[in-house]
Structure formats: structure tokens, C-alpha cells
CSV table of C-alpha atoms in Angstrom, one decimal:
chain,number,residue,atom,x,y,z
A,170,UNK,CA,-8.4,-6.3,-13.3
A,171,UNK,CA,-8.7,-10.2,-12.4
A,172,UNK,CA,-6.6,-10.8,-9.0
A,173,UNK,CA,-5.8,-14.3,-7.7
A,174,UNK,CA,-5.8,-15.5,-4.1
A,175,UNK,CA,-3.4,-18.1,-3.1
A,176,UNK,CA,-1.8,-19.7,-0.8
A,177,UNK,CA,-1.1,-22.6,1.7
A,178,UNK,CA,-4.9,-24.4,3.2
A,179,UNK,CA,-5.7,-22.3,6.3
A,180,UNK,CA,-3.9,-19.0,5.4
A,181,UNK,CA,-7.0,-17.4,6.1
A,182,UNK,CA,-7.4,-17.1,1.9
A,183,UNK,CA,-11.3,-17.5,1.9
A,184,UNK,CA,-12.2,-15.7,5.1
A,185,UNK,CA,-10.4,-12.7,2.9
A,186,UNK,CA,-12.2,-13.2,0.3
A,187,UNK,CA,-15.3,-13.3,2.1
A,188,UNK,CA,-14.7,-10.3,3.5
A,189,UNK,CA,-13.4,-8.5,0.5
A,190,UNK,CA,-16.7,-9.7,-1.8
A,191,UNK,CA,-18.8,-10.5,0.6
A,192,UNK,CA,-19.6,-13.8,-1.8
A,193,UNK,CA,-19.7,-16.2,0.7
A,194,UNK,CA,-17.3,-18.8,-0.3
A,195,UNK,CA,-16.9,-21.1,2.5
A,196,UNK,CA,-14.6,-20.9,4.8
A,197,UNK,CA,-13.3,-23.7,7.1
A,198,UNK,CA,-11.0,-25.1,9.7
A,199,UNK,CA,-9.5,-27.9,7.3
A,200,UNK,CA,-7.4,-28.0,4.0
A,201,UNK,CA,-9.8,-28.0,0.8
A,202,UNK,CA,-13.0,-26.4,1.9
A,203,UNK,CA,-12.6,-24.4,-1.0
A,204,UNK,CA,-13.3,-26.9,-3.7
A,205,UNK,CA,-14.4,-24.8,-7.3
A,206,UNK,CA,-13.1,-21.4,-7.6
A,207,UNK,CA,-14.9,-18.8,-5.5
A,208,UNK,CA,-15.4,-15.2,-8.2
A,209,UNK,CA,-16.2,-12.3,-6.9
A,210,UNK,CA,-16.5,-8.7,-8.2
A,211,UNK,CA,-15.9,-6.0,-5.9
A,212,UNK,CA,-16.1,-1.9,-6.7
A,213,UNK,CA,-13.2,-0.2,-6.4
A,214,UNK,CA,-13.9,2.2,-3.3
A,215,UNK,CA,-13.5,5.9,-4.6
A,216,UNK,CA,-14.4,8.8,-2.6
A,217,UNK,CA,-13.7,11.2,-5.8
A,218,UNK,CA,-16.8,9.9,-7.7
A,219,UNK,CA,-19.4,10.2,-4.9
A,220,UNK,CA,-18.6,14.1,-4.9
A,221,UNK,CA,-18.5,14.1,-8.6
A,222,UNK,CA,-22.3,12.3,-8.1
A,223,UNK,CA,-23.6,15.1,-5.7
A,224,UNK,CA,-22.0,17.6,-7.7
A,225,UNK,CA,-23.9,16.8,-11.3
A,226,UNK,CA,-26.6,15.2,-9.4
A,227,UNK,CA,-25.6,12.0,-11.6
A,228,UNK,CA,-28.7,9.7,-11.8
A,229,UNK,CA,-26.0,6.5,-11.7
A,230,UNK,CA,-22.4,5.8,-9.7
A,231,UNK,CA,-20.7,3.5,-11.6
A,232,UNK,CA,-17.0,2.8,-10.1
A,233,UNK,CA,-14.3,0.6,-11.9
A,234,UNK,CA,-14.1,-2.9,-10.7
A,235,UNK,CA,-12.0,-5.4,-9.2
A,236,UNK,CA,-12.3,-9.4,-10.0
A,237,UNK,CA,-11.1,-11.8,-7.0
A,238,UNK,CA,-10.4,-15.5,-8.0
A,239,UNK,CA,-10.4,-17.6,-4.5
A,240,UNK,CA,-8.0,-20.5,-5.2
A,241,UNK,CA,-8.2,-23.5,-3.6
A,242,UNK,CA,-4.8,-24.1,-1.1
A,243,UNK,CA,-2.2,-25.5,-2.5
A,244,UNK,CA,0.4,-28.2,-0.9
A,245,UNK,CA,3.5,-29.7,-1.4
A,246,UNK,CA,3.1,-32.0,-4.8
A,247,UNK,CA,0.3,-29.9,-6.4
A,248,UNK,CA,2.1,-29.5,-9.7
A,249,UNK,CA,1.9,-33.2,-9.8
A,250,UNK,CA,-1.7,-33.4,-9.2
A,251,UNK,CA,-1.3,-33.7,-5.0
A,252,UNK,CA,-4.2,-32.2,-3.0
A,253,UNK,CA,-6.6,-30.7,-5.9
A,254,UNK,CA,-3.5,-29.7,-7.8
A,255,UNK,CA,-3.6,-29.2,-11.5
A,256,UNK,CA,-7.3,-27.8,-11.5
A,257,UNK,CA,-6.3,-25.2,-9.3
A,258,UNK,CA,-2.8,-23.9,-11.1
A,259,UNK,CA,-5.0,-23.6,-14.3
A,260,UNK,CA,-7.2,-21.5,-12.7
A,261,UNK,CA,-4.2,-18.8,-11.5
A,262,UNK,CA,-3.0,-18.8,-15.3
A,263,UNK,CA,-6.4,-16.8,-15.8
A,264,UNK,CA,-5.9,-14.0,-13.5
A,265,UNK,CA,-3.4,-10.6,-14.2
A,266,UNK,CA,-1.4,-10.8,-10.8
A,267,UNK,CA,-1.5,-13.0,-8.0
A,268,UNK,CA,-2.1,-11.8,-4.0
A,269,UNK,CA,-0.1,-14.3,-2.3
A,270,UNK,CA,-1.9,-14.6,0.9
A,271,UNK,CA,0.4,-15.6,4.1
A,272,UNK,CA,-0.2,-16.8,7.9
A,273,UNK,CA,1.8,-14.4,9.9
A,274,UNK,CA,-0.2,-14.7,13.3
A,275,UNK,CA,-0.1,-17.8,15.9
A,276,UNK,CA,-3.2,-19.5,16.5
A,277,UNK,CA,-3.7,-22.8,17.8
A,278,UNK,CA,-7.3,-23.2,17.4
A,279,UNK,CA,-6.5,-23.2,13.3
A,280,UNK,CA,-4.2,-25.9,11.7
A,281,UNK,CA,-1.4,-25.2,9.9
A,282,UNK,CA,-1.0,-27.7,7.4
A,283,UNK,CA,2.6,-27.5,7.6
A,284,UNK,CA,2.2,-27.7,12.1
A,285,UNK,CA,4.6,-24.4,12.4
A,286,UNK,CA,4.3,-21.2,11.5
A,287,UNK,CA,6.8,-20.2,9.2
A,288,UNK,CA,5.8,-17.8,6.2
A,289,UNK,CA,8.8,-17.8,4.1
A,290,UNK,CA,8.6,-22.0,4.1
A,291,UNK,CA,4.8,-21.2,2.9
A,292,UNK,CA,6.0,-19.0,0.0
A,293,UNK,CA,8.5,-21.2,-0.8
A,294,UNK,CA,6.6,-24.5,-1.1
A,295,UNK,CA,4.1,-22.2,-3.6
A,296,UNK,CA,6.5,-20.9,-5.7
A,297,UNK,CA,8.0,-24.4,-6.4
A,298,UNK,CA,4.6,-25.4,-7.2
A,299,UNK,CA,4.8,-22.5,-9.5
A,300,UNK,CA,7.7,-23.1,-11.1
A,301,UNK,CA,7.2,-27.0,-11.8
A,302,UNK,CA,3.9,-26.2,-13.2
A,303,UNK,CA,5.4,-23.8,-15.7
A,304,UNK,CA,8.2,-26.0,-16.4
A,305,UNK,CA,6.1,-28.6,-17.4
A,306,UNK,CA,4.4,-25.6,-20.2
A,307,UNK,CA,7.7,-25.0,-21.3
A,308,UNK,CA,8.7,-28.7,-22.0
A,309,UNK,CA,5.7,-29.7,-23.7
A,310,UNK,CA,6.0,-26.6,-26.0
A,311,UNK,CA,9.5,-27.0,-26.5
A,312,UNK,CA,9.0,-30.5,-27.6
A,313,UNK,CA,6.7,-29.3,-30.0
A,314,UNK,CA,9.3,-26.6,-31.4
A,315,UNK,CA,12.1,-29.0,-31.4
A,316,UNK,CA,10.2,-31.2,-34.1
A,317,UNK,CA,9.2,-28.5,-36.0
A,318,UNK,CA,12.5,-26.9,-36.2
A,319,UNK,CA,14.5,-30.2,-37.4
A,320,UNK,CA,12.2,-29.5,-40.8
A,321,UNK,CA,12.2,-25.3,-40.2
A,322,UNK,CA,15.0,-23.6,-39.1
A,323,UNK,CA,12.7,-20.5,-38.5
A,324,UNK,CA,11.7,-22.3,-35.2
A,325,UNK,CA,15.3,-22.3,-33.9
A,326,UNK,CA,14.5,-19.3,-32.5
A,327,UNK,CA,11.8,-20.1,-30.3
A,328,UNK,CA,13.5,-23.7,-29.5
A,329,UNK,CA,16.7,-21.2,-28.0
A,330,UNK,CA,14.4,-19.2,-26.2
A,331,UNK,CA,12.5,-21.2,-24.3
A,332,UNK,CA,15.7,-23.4,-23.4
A,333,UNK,CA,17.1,-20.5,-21.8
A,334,UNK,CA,13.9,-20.2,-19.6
A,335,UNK,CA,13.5,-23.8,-18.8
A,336,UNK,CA,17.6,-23.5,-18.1
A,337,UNK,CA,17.0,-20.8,-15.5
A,338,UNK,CA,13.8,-22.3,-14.0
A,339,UNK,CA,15.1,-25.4,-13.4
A,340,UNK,CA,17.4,-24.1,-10.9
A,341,UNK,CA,14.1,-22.5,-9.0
A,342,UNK,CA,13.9,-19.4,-10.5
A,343,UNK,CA,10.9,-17.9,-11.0
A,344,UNK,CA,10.3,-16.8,-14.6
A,345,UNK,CA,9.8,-12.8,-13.8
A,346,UNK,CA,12.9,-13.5,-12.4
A,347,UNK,CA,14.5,-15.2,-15.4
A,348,UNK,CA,16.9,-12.8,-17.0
A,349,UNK,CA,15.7,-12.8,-21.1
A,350,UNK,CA,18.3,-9.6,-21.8
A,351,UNK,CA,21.0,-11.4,-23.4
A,352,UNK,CA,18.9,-12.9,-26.0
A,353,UNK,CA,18.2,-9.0,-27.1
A,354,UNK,CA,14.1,-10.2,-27.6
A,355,UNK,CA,12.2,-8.7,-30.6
A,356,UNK,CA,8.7,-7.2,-29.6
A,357,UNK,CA,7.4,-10.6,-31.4
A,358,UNK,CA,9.8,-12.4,-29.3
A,359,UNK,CA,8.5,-10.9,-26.1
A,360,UNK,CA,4.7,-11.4,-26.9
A,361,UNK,CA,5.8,-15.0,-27.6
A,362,UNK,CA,7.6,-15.6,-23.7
A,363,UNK,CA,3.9,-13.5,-22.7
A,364,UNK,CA,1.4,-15.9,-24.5
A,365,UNK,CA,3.3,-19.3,-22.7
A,366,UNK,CA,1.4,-17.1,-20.1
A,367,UNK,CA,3.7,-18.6,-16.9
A,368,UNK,CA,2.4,-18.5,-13.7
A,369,UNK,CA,5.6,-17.2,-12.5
A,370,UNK,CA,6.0,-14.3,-14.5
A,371,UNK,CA,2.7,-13.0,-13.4
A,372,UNK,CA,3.2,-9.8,-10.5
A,373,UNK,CA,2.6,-11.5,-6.8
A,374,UNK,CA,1.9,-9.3,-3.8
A,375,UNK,CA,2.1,-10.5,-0.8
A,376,UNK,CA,-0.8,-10.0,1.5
A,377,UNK,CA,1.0,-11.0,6.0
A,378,UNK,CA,-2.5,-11.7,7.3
A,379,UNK,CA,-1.3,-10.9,11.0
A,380,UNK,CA,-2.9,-11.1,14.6
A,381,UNK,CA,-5.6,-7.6,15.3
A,382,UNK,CA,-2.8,-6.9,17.5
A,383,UNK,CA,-0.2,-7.1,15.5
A,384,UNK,CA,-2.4,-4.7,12.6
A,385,UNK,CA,-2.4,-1.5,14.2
A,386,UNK,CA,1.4,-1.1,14.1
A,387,UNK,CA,1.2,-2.6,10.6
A,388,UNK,CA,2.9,-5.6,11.1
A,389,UNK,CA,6.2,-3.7,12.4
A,390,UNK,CA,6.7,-5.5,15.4
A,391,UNK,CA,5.4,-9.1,13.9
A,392,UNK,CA,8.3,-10.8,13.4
A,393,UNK,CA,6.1,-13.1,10.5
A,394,UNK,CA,5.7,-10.2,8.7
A,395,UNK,CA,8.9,-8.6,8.5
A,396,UNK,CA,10.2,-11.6,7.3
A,397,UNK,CA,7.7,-11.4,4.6
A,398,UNK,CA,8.9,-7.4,4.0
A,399,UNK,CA,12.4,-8.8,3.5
A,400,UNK,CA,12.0,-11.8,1.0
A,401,UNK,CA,9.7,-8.8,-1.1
A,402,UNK,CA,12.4,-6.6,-1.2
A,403,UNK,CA,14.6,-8.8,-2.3
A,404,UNK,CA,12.7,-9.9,-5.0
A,405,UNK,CA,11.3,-6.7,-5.8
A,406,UNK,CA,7.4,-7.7,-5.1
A,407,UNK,CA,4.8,-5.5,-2.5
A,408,UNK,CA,3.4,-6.4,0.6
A,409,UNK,CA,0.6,-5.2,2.7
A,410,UNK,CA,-0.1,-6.4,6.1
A,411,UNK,CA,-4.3,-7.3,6.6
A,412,UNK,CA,-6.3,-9.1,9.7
A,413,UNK,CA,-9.0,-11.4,7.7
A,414,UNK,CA,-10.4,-11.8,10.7
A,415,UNK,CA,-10.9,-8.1,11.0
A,416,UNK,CA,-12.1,-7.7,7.8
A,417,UNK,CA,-14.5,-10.2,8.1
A,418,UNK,CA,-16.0,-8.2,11.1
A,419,UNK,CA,-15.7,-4.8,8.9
A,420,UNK,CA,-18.0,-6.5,5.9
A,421,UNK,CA,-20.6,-6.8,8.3
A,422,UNK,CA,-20.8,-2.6,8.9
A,423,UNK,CA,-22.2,-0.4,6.9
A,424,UNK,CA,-20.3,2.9,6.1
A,425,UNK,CA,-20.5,5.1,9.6
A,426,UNK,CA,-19.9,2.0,11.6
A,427,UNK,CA,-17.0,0.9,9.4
A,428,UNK,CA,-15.0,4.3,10.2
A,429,UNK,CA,-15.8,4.1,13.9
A,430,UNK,CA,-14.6,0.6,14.2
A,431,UNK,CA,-11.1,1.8,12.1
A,432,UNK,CA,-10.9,4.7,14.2
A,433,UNK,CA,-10.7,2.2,17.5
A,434,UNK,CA,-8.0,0.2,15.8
A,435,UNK,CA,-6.0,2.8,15.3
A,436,UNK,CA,-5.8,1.9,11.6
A,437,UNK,CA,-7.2,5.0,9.1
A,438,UNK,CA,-8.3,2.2,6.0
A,439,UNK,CA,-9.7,-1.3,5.4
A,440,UNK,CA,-7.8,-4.4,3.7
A,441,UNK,CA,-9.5,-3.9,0.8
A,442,UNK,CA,-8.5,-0.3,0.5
A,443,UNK,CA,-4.9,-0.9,0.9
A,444,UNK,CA,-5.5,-4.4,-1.6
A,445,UNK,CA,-7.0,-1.9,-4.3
A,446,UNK,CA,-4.2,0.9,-3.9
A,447,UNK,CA,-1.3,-2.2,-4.1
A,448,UNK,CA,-2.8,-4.0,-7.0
A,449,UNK,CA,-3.2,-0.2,-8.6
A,450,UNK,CA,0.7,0.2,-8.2
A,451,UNK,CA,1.5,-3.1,-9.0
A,452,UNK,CA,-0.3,-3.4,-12.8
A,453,UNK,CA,0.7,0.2,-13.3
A,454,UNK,CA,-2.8,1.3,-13.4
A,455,UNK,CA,-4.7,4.6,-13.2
A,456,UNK,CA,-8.3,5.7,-13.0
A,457,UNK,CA,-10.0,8.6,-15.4
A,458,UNK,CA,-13.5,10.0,-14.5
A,459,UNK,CA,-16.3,10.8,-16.5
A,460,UNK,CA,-18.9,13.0,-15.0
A,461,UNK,CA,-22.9,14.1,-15.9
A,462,UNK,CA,-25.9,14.2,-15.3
A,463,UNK,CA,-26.8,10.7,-16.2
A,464,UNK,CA,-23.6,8.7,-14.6
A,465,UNK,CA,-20.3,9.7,-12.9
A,466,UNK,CA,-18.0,6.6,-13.6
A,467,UNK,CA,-14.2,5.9,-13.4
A,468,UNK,CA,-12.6,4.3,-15.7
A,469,UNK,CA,-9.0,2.2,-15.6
A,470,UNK,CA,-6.5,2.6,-17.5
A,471,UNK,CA,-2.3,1.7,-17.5
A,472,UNK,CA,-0.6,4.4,-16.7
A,473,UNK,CA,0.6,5.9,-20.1
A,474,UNK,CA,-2.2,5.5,-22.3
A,475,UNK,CA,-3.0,8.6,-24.2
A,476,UNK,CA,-6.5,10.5,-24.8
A,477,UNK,CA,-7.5,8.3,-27.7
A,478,UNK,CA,-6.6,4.8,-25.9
A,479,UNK,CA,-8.4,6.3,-23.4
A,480,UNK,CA,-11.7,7.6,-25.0
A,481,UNK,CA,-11.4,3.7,-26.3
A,482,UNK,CA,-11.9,2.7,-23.3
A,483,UNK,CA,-15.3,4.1,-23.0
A,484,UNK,CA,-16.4,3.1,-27.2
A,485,UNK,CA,-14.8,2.0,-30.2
A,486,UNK,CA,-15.9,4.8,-31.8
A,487,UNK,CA,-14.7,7.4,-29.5
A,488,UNK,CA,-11.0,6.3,-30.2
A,489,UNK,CA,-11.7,5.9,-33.9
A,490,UNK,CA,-12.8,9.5,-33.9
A,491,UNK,CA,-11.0,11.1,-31.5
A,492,UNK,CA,-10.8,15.1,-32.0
A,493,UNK,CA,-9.9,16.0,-28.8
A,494,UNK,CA,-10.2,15.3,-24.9
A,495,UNK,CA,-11.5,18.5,-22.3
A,496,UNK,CA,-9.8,17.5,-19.2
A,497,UNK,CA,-10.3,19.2,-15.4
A,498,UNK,CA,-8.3,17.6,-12.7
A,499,UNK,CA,-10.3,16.1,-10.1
A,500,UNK,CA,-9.2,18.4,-7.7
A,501,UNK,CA,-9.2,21.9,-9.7
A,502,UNK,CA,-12.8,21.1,-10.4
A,503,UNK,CA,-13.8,20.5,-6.7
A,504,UNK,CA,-11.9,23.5,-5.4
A,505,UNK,CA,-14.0,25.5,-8.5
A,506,UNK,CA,-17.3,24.2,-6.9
A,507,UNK,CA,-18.8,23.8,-10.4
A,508,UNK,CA,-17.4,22.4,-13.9
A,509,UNK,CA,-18.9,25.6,-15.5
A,510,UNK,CA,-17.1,27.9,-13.0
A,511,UNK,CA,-13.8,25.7,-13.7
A,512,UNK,CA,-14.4,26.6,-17.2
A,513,UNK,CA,-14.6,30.5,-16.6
A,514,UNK,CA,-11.2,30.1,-14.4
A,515,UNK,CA,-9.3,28.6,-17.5
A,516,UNK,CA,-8.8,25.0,-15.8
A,517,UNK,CA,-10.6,22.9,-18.6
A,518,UNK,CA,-8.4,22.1,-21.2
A,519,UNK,CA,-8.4,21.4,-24.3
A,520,UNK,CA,-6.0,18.2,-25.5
A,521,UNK,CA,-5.0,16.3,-28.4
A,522,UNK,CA,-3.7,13.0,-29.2
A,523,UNK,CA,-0.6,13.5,-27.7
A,524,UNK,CA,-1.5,13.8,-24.5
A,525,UNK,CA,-0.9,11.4,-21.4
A,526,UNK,CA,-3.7,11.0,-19.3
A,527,UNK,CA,-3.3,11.7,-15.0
A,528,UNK,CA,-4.5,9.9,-12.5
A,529,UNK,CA,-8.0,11.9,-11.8
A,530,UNK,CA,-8.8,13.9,-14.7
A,531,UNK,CA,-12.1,14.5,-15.8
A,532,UNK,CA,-12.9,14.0,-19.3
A,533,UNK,CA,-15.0,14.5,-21.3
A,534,UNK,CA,-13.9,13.2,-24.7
A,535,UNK,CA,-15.2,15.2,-28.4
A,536,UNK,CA,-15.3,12.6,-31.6
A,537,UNK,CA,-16.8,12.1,-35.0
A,538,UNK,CA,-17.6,9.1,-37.1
């Protein structure tokens, strides 16, 4: 999973990121400090596998990952190459969804490069930048097709296609938004509208960076970030409310501290917990364990897959030669104590091909080849 950070210049996008990788990208009280995009991989914090570790006394932990892309702030004009522009959209076409940091808290020792506060302004600004960076993709291609089909009709298709987009978008809409239903898409058709690979059709969540005091509450009583609520619900994106600040002071405790220091806010888990579950929810993704005496790993999956796509996930070959899956759910094995006692209770089961893997269960996967 490959998450991008965006947003306006001094949002408080790289002191997030900071705090989420602890990567060090630099963060600074002027537009543009963030030059080259800042990478970071980060584990994906799950409690189940450190039990599942002690329980098989697993010489390795191995938890599934996340990949944060710091993006340089856009501005006003950046489709068109104003600020760092360009080189920056190029970078967000990379990533599966996009975490659309937003100021929500007053501060006047930090510039806004706008001078007022005013988050929906800021999300608006982006997604035009958004939009005229994807309508210049769909003109160029669409130039392309036009010629084509004046010798091939078989390109008329595409050519109606992406007129209907560029139709939409060119009265602001984004193109997740961009209703494609009348045209009654084949799957072909669909991969086709996927590999333009529009900024605007990727998921966004937004991510209110509030005020510490306005994070214990969760942002109910910042006006900023209700605001922010309201515009996601209307477009049907997510939003969690985080204090980079305060996470910034959280990467710098190790794991006692960290509770003790959530504990005195009030708050019961970190930024990057509540990032992981959202980003989860948003792709539509799951996570499988594997557990033994070498490793205890998870793995992630979209929700759906079955036991072979799976066992895939792990080797080729395990998917090629699938026989069958022995699943335990996280939670029937812990309450068993053991996996062999879980066995002699008749909660290990055996599954075929068929079967559509849960957030949680333990696999182990049987296969020949």
C-alpha cells in the first residue's frame, strides 16, 4: 500500500510525515522545504502478531507495511508548472490513495500561504490542481485517439469515452466523481478509464491536523474540522482528525512512554494508528497471519480474495498448487492458548478454493507442484 501526502505549503504535511516514518524529511516554516519526494516505509502496528510471536516463540516478526510519499505543497497554478508544479503531480499518479492533509488549527507563528485559515478554500485550490492536471492526460490522449479513429473506427469507442470524462471534468468534477454508468463500460473499458491512471479518481482521505486542544475531543468542537467532516460526507471520502505536532512528540517515545503520554491526552491511539485503520477501510483491505516457529507475519490482502489469491500472496507456487487452506481465527486460537489445543477443540478448519478469507485468520496454506 503506497499512500500520498498532500496538501497546501505549511499544512503541517512533513512534520506528519516525520512523525509517522520517523525519516527525517525536513520540515520548515516556509512554502517548498520539501523539494524531492520524501519515502518512507512504516510497519503497520499490530498487536495480534506480537502474541502470535510469544505464542510460537517465532524467531522473526514481520508486519505488513505501509509506503508514505511526502509531496511537496502545492499552490494555486501548479498544473501549469507554478511553485514546483508538474514534478510534484507526477509523483501522486504513483501512489494507491491520497491523504489530503489540512490546517485546521490557528497559529500565527506558522504562515499560511493563503494568510487565513480556511480548509475547504485549501481543498479546493488542490483539487483544481487535480483536475487540470488530469485534463490535460485526457486531451493529449484524446488527441491521439481522434487521429487514430478517422483511419479506425474501433477507436471511436475510446474517443466517446474519454469525451464524456473530459465533459464532466471540465465543469470541476473530479473524475471519481464523473458518472461513467450511462456508457454501460465493458471490463476492458473500465481497465482502460483505470490505466489513464487520474489523479482524481484515486481515494483521498482527509487528514484536519487540529490544535492538541482541539484532539482530545476529536476535532468535535473545531469548527475547521467539522467543515472538513461535511465536505467528506458529501463527497463520500473519510476523515480523521491528527495533531502533527503531537505526533511529532509521540515518535520520540518508546512504547511505555507512548501509552502514558496518550493516556494524559485523553486520546486511546496515535495518528498513525487511526492513518493505518482509515487507509485499511478506504482500499478495502484486510490482513491474514501466518504463524511458526521461524516468523509470525501478516499479510494484506483486498477484502474478497479467496484462499488461493491469498496463498499467492505469500509464493507463486502456493496459488499454483493450492489444495487447501487450515484456518484458526485470530481470536479462537488465543482464547485456545495453543494452536495444537485449538486443533483438539475442532477450531482449525479445513478450506477449499472457495473460500473468502476474514480479517485475522491464521493460515496455514497445503500445496503441491
Amino acid at each position: 500500500m503506497k499512500l500520498g501526502i498532500v496538501g497546501l505549503p505549511n499544512v503541517g504535511k512533513s512534520t506528519l510525515f516525520n512523525s509517522l516514518t520517523q525519516a527525517g524529511a525536513d520540515a520548515a516554516n516556509y512554502p517548498f522545504c520539501t523539494i524531492d519526494p520524501n519515502v518512507g516505509i512504516v510497519p503497520v502496528p499490530d498487536e495480534r502478531l506480537r502474541r502470535l510471536t510469544d505464542m510460537h516463540h517465532s524467531e522473526k516478526l514481520t508486519p505488513a507495511v505501509i509506503e508514505f510519499v511526502d509531496i511537496a505543497g502545492l499552490v494555486k497554478g501548479a498544473s501549469k508548472g507554478e511553485g514546483l508544479g508538474n514534478q510534484f503531480l507526477s509523483h501522486i499518479r504513483e501512489v494507491d490513495a491520497i491523504v489530503h492533509v489540512v490546517r485546521c488549527f490557528e497559529d500565527s507563528n506558522v504562515v499560511h500561504v493563503e494568510d487565513k485559515i480556511d480548509p475547504i478554500r485549501d481543498i479546493e485550490i488542490i483539487d483544481i490542481e487535480l483536475v487540470l492536471a488530469d485534463l490535460e492526460i485526457i486531451e493529449r490522449r484524446l488527441s491521439k485517439v481522434l487521429k487514430s479513429a478517422k483511419s479506425d473506427k474501433s477507436y471511436q469507442r475510446e474517443a466517446d469515452i474519454l469525451e464524456h470524462l473530459k465533459a464532466q471534468m471540465d465543469k470541476g468534477m473530479k473524475a471519481r466523481s464523473a458518472s461513467l454508468d450511462s456508457l454501460n463500460l465493458s471490463q476492458e473499458e473500465e481497465e482502460l478509464v483505470k490505466n489513464l491512471n487520474l489523479l482524481t479518481m484515486k481515494p483521498v482521505m482527509y487528514a484536519a491536523n487540529v490544535s492538541e486542544e482541539d484532539l482530545a475531543d476529536d476535532g468535535v468542537n473545531c469548527d475547521y474540522a467539522r467543515r472538513v467532516r461535511e465536505l467528506a460526507e458529501r463527497e463520500g471520502s473519510s476523515v480523521f482528525v491528527v495533531c502533527a505536532k503531537i505526533e511529532s512528540e509521540i515518535a520520540e517515545l518508546d512504547d511505555d512512554e507512548k501509552l502514558m503520554f496518550l493516556n494524559d491526552l485523553g486520546i486511546s491511539e496515535s495518528g498513525l494508528d487511526r492513518l493505518v485503520k482509515a487507509s485499511y477501510r478506504l482500499l478495502g483491505l484486510i490482513s491474514f497471519l501466518t504463524a511458526g516457529p521461524k516468523e509470525s507475519r501478516a499479510w494484506t490482502i483486498t477484502r474478497g480474495t479467496k484462499a488461493p489469491g491469498a496463498a499467492g500472496k505469500i509464493h507463486s507456487d502456493f496459488e499454483r498448487g493450492f489444495i487447501r487452506a487450515e484456518i484458526v481465527s485470530y481470536a479462537d486460537l488465543i482464547n485456545a492458548g495453543s494452536y495444537a489445543a485449538a486443533k483438539e477443540r475442532g477450531l482449525v478448519r479445513s478450506e477449499g478454493k472457495e473460500y473468502v478469507m476474514k480479517d485475522g485468520d491464521v493460515t496455514l496454506f497445503r500445496f503441491n507442484v
